[in-house]
Tab-separated table of C-alpha atoms and ligand atoms in Angstrom:
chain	number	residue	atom	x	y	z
A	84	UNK	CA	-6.725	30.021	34.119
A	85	UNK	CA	-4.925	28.939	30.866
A	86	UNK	CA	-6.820	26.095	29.281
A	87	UNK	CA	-4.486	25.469	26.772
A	88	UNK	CA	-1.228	24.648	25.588
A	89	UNK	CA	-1.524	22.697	22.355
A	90	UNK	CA	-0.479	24.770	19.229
A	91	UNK	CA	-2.793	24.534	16.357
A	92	UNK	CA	-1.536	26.175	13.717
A	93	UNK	CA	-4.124	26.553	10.966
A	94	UNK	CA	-2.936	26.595	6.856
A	95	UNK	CA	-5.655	25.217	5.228
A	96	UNK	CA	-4.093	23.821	2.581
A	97	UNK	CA	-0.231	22.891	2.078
A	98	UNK	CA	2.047	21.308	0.249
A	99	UNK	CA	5.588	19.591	1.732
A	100	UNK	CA	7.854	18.281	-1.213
A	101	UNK	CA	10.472	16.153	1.334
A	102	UNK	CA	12.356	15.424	-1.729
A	103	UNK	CA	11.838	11.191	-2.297
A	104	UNK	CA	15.057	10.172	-3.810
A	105	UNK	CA	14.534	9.501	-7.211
A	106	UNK	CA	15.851	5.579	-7.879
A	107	UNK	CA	17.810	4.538	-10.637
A	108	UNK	CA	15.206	2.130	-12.267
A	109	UNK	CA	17.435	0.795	-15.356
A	110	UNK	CA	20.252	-0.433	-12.851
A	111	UNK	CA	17.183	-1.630	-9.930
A	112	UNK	CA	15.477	-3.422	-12.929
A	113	UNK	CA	18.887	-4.883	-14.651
A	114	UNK	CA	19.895	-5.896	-11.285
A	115	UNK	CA	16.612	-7.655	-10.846
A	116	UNK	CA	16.780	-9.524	-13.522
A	117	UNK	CA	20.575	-11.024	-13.601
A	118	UNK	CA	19.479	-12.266	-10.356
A	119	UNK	CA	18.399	-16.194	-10.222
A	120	UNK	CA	15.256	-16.488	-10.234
A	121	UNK	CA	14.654	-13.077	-12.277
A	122	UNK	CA	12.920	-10.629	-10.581
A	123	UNK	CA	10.984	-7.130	-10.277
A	124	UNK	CA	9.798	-4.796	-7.881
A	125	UNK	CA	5.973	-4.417	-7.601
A	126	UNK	CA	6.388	-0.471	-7.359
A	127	UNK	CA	6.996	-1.006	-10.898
A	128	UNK	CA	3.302	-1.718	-12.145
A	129	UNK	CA	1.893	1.408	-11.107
A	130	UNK	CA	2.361	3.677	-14.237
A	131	UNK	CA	-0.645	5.208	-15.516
A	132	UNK	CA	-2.323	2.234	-16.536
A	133	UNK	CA	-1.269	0.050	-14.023
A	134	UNK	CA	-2.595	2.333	-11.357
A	135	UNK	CA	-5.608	2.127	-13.375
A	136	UNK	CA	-5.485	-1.415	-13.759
A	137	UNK	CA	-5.326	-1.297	-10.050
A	138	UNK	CA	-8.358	0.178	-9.695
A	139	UNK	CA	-10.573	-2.588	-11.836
A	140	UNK	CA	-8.769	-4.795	-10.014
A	141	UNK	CA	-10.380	-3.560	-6.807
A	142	UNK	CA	-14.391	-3.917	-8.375
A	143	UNK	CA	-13.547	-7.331	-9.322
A	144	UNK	CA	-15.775	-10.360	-7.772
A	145	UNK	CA	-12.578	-11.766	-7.137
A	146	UNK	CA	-10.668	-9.460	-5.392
A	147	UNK	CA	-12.900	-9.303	-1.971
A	148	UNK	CA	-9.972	-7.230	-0.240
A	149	UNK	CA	-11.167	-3.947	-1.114
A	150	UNK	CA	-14.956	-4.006	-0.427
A	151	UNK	CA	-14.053	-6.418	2.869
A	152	UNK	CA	-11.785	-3.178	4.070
A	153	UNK	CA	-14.577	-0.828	2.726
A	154	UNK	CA	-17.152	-2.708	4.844
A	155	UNK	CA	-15.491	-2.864	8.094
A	156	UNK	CA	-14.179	1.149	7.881
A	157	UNK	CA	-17.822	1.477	7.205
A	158	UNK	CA	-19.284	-0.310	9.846
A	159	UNK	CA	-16.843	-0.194	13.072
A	160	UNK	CA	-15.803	4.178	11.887
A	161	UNK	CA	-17.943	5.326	15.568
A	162	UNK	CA	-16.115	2.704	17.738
A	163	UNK	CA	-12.988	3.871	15.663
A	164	UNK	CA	-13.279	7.710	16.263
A	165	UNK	CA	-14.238	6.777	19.715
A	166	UNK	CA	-10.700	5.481	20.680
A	167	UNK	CA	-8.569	7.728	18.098
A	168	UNK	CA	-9.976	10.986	19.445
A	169	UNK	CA	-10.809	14.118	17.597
A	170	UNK	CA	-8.267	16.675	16.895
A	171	UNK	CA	-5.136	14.551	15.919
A	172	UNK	CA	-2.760	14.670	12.915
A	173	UNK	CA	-4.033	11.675	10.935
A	174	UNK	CA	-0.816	10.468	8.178
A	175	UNK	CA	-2.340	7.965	5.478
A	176	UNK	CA	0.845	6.015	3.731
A	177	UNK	CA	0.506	5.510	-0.119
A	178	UNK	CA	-2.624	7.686	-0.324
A	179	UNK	CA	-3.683	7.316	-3.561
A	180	UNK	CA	-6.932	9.017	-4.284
A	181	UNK	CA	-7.832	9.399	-0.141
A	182	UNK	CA	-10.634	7.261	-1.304
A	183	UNK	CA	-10.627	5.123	2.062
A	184	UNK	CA	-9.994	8.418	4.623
A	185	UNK	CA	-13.190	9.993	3.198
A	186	UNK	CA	-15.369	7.398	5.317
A	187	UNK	CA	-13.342	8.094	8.687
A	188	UNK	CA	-13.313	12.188	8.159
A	189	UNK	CA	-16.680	13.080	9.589
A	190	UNK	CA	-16.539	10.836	12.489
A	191	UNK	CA	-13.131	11.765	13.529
A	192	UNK	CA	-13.065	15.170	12.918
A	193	UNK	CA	-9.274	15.663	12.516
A	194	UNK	CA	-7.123	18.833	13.069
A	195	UNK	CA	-4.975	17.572	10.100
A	196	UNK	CA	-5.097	15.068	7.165
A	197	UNK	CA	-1.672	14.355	5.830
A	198	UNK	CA	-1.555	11.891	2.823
A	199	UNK	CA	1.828	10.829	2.152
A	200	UNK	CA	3.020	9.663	-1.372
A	201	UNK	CA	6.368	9.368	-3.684
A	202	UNK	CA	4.060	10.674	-6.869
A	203	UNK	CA	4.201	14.015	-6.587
A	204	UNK	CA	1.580	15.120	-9.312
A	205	UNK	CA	-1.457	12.979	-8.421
A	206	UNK	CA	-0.773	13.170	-4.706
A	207	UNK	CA	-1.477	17.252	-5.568
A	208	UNK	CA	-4.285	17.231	-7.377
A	209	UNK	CA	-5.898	14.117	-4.689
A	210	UNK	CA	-5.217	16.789	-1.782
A	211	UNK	CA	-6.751	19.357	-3.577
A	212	UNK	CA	-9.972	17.851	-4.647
A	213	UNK	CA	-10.349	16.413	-0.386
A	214	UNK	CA	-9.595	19.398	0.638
A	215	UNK	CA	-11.931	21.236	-1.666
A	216	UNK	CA	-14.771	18.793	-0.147
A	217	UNK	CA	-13.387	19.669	3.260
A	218	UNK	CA	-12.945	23.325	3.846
A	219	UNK	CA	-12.864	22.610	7.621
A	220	UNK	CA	-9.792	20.317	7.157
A	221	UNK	CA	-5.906	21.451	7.196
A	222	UNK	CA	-4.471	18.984	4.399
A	223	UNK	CA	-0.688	18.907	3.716
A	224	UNK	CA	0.171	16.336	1.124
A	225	UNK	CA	4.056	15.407	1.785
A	226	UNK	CA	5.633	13.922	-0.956
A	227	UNK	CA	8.110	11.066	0.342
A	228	UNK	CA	9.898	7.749	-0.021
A	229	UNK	CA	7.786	6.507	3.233
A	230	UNK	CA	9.851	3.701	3.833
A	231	UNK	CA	12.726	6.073	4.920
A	232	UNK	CA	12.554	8.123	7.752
A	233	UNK	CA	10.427	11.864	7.031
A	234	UNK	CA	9.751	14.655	8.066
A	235	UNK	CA	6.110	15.745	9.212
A	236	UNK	CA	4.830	19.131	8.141
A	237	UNK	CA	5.613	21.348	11.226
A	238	UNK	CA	1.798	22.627	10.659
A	239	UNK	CA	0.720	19.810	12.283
A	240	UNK	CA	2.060	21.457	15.710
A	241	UNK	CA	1.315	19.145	18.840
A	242	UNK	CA	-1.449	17.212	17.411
A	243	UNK	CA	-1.620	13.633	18.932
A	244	UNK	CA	-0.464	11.328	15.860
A	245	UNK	CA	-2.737	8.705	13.828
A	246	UNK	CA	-0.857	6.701	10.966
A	247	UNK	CA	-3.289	5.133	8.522
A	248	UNK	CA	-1.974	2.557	5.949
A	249	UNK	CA	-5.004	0.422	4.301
A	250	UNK	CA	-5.348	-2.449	1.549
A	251	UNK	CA	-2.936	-4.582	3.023
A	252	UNK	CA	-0.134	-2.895	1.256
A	253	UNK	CA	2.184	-3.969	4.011
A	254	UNK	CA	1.198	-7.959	2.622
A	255	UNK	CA	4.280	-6.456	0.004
A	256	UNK	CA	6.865	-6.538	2.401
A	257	UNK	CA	8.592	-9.402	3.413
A	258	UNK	CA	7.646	-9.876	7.249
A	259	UNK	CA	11.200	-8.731	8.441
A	260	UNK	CA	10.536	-5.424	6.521
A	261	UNK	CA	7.559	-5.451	7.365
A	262	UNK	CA	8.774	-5.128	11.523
A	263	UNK	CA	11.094	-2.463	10.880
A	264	UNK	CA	8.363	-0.462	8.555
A	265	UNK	CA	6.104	-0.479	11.473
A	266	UNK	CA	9.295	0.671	13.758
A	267	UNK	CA	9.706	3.277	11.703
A	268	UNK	CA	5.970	4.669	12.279
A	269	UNK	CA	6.068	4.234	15.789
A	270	UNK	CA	8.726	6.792	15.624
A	271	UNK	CA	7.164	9.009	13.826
A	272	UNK	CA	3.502	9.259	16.038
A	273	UNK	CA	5.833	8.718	19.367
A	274	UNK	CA	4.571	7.417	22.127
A	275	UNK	CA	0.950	7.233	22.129
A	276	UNK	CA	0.652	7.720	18.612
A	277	UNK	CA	-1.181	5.419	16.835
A	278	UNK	CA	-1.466	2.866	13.827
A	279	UNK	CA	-4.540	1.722	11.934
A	280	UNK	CA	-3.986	-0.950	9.469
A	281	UNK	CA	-5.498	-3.208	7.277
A	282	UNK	CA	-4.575	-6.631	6.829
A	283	UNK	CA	-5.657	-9.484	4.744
A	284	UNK	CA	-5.763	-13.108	6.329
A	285	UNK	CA	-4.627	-16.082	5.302
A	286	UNK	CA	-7.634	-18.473	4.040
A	287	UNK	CA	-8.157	-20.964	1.749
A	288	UNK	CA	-5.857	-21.397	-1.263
A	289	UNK	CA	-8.841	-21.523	-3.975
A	290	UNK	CA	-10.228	-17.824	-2.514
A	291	UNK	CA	-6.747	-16.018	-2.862
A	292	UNK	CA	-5.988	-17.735	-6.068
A	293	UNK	CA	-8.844	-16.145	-7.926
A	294	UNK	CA	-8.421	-13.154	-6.082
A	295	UNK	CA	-5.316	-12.818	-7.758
A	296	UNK	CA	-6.213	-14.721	-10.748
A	297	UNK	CA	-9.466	-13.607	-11.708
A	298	UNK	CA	-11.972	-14.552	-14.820
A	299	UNK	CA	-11.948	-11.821	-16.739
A	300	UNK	CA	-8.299	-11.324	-16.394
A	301	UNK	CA	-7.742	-8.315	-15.275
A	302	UNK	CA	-4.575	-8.912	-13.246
A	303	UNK	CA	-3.260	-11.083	-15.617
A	304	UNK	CA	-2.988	-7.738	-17.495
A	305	UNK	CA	-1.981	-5.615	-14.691
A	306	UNK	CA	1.109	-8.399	-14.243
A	307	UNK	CA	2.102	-7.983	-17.811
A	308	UNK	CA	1.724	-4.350	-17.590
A	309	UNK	CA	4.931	-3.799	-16.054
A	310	UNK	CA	6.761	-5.068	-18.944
A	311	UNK	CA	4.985	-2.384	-20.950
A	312	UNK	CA	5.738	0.397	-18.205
A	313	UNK	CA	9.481	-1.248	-18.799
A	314	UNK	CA	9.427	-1.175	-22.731
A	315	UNK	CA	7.662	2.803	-22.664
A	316	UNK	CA	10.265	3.593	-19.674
A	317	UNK	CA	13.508	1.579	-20.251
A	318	UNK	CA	13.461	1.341	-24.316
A	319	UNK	CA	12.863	-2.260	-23.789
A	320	UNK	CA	11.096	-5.008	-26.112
A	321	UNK	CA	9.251	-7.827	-25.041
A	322	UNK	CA	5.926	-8.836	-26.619
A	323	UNK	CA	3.770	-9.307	-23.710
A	324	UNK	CA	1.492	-11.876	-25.649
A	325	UNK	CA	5.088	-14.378	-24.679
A	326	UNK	CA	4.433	-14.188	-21.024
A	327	UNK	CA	1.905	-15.554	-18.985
A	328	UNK	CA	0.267	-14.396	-15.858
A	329	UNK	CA	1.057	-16.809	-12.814
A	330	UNK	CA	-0.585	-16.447	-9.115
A	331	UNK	CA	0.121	-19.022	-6.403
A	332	UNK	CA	-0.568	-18.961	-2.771
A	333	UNK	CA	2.503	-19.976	-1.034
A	334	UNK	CA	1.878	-21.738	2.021
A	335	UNK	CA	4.575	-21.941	3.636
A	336	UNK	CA	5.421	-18.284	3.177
A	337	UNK	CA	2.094	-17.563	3.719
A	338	UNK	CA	1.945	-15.382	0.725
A	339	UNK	CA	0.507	-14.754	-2.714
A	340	UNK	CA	3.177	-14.977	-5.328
A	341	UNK	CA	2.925	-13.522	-8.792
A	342	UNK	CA	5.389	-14.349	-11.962
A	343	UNK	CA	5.267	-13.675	-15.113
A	344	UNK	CA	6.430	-17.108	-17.347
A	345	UNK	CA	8.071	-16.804	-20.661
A	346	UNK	CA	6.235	-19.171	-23.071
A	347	UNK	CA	9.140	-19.767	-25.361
A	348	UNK	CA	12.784	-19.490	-25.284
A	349	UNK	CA	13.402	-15.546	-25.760
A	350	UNK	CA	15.877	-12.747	-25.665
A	351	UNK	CA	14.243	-9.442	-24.573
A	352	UNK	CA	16.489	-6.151	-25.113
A	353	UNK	CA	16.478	-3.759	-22.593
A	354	UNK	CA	18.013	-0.427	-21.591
A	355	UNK	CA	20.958	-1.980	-24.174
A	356	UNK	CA	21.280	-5.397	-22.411
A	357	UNK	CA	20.125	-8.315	-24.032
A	358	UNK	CA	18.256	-10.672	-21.499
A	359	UNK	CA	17.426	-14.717	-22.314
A	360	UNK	CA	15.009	-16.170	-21.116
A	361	UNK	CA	14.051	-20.313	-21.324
A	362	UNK	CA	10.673	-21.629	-21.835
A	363	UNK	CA	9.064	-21.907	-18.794
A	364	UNK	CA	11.337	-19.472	-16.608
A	365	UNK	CA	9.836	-17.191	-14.712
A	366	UNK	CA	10.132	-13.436	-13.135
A	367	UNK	CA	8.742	-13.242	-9.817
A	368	UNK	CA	6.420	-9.752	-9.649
A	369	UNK	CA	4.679	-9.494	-6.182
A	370	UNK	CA	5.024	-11.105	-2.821
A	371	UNK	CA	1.041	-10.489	-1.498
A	372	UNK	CA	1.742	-11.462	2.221
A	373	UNK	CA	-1.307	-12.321	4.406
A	374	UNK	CA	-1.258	-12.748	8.281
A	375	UNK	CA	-3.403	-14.023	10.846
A	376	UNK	CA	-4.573	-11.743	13.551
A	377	UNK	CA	-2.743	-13.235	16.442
A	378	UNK	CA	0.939	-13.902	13.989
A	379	UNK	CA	0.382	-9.969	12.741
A	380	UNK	CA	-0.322	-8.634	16.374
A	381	UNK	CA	3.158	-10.166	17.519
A	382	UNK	CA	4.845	-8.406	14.554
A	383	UNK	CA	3.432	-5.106	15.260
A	384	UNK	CA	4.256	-5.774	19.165
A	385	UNK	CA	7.539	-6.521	18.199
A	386	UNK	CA	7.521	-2.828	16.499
A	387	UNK	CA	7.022	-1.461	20.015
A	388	UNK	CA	3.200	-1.257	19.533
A	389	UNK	CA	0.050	-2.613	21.691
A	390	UNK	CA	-3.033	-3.761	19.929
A	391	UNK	CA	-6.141	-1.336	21.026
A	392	UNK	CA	-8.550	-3.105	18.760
A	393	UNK	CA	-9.173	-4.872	15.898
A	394	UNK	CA	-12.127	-5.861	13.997
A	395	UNK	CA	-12.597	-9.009	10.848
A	396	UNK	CA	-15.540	-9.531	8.607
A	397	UNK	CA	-18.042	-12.427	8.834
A	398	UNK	CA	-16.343	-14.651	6.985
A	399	UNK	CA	-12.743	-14.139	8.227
A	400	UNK	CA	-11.685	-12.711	5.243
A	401	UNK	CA	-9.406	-8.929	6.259
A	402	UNK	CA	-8.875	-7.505	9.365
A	403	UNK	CA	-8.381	-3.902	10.726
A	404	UNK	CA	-6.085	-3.320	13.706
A	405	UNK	CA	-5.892	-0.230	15.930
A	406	UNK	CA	-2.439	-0.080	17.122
A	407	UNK	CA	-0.884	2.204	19.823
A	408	UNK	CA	2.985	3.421	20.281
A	409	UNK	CA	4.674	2.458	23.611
B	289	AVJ	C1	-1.894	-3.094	-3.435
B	289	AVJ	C2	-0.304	-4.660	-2.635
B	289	AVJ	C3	-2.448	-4.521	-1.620
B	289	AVJ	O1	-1.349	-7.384	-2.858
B	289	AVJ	O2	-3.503	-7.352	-3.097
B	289	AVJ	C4	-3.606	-6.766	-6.425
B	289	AVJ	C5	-1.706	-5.473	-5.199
B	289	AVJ	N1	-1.591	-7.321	-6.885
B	289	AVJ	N2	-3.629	-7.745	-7.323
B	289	AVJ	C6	-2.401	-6.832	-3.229
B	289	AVJ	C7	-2.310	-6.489	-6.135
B	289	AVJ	C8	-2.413	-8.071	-7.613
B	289	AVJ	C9	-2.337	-5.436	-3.854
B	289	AVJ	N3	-1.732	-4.439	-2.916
């Protein structure tokens, strides 16, 4: 009898450059800011020290989003592996430093781990170190613009297809982007496939204003970091010290929003442009969506998606869904 008929190719370790397009910054950020109000993309603060800005952000007291995430991966991973399966092609979006995959890996036992990021160097030497750790584990980093359509490494064969994408990194997209992103990753696991996602909640004002807003001002710094990424990058010149760090919790949007607010009348050179800026006016940095569990399930349903599962925290704080493809 023939058992089976699932290729499993086996390559240990590979890399899949898919080529991001590279994005004219100078005209994206000159764009943003002639535009009333002024504004800048978030995928903008993660230079070298903003990533590492980043990552003090996530130790702070504050910012409970992290740990929350941490906590429930930790505590819910058996039920988790359970329903995902062993043996599939897990895809984590905006990798990082696989920090987060490292508590699922044992219990789910995956044929493939593909972590999928535009940085090409760091997403290298991440893969490397996991899959140093995890000799048992096929890992094929894929460097690509994820919110465009890509293609998966053909090692991955027939596996049955998990997307991972943690941290509430889809709060950045508007929830209309937000719809289609999750489209677009129910076409890539298929039918079947499925989606685990973390998702912060909406709360009280106070809780996500010092998460974003903290004491010892650490985001205040990773805000006015991207003018400094800008000024390094772009041959600008403003003087961060005339710019203060701004977080509100939007209600009605249902979303943090960050600014950065000039503190005097100014003119700030950049990339040979002079821009002016009033006292008071403001660039607008970072839409930080948050969604409650029944408003997010309805978006991801609208993607073409059923909820499986999903778990919270005691005090209502992030949630983790389990999504599968129709
Ligand atoms: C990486 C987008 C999930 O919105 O909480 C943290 C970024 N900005 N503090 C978030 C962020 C300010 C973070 N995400």
């Amino acid at each position: 009898m023939i058992v089976s008929a699932r290729v499993i190719p086996k390559h240990g370790y590979k890399f899949y450059d898919r080529k991001p397009a590279v994005i004219d910054m100078r005209a994206d950020v000159l764009d943003g800011l002639a535009s009333r109000p002024k504004r800048l993309s978030p995928k903008y603060f993660y230079d070298e020290a903003g990533s590492a800005l980043f990552e003090a952000i996530t130790e702070l007291p504050e910012y409970y989003l992290t740990r929350t995430e941490i906590g429930l991966l930790e505590t819910h991973r058996d039920e988790i592996a359970s329903r995902v399966g062993e043996g599939v092609c897990l895809i984590e979006y905006g990798s990082g430093s696989s920090r987060k995959i490292r508590l699922l890996l044992e219990r789910l036992r995956p044929q493939s781990y593909v972590p999928v990021d535009i940085s090409k160097e760091h997403l290298e030497s991440a893969a490397r170190l996991l899959y140093k750790e995890n000799p048992w584990l096929n890992v094929y980093p894929t460097s690509a613009d994820y919110t465009t359509d890509f293609r998966l490494p053909s090692a991955t064969g027939s596996a049955p297809r998990v997307a991972f994408f943690p941290g509430s990194s889809i709060g950045n997209f508007d929830p209309g982007d937000a719809v289609d992103f999750m489209r677009r990753v129910g076409r890539l696991v298929g039918p079947g496939g499925r989606l685990l996602i973390g998702v912060d909640r909406k709360k009280d004002r106070v809780i996500l204003e010092a998460a974003y807003d903290d004491a010892a001002g650490v985001t205040a710094e990773f805000n006015r970091n991207v003018l400094r990424h800008l000024n390094a990058t772009l041959d600008a010149d403003f003087d961060t010290s005339k710019f203060s760090h701004v977080a509100l919790y939007n209600e009605t949007l249902g979303c943090i929003q960050m600014f950065l607010e000039s503190t005097t009348d100014q003119s700030v050179r950049i990339a040979g442009t002079s821009i002016e800026f009033r006292t008071g006016e403001r660039i607008h940095t970072e839409n930080s969506y948050k969604y409650e569990p029944g408003e997010f399930t309805a978006m991801a349903e609208q993607a073409g998606f059923r909820r499986d599962a999903w778990w919270t925290d005691g005090r209502d704080r992030f949630a983790i869904f389990l999504f599968v493809a129709i």
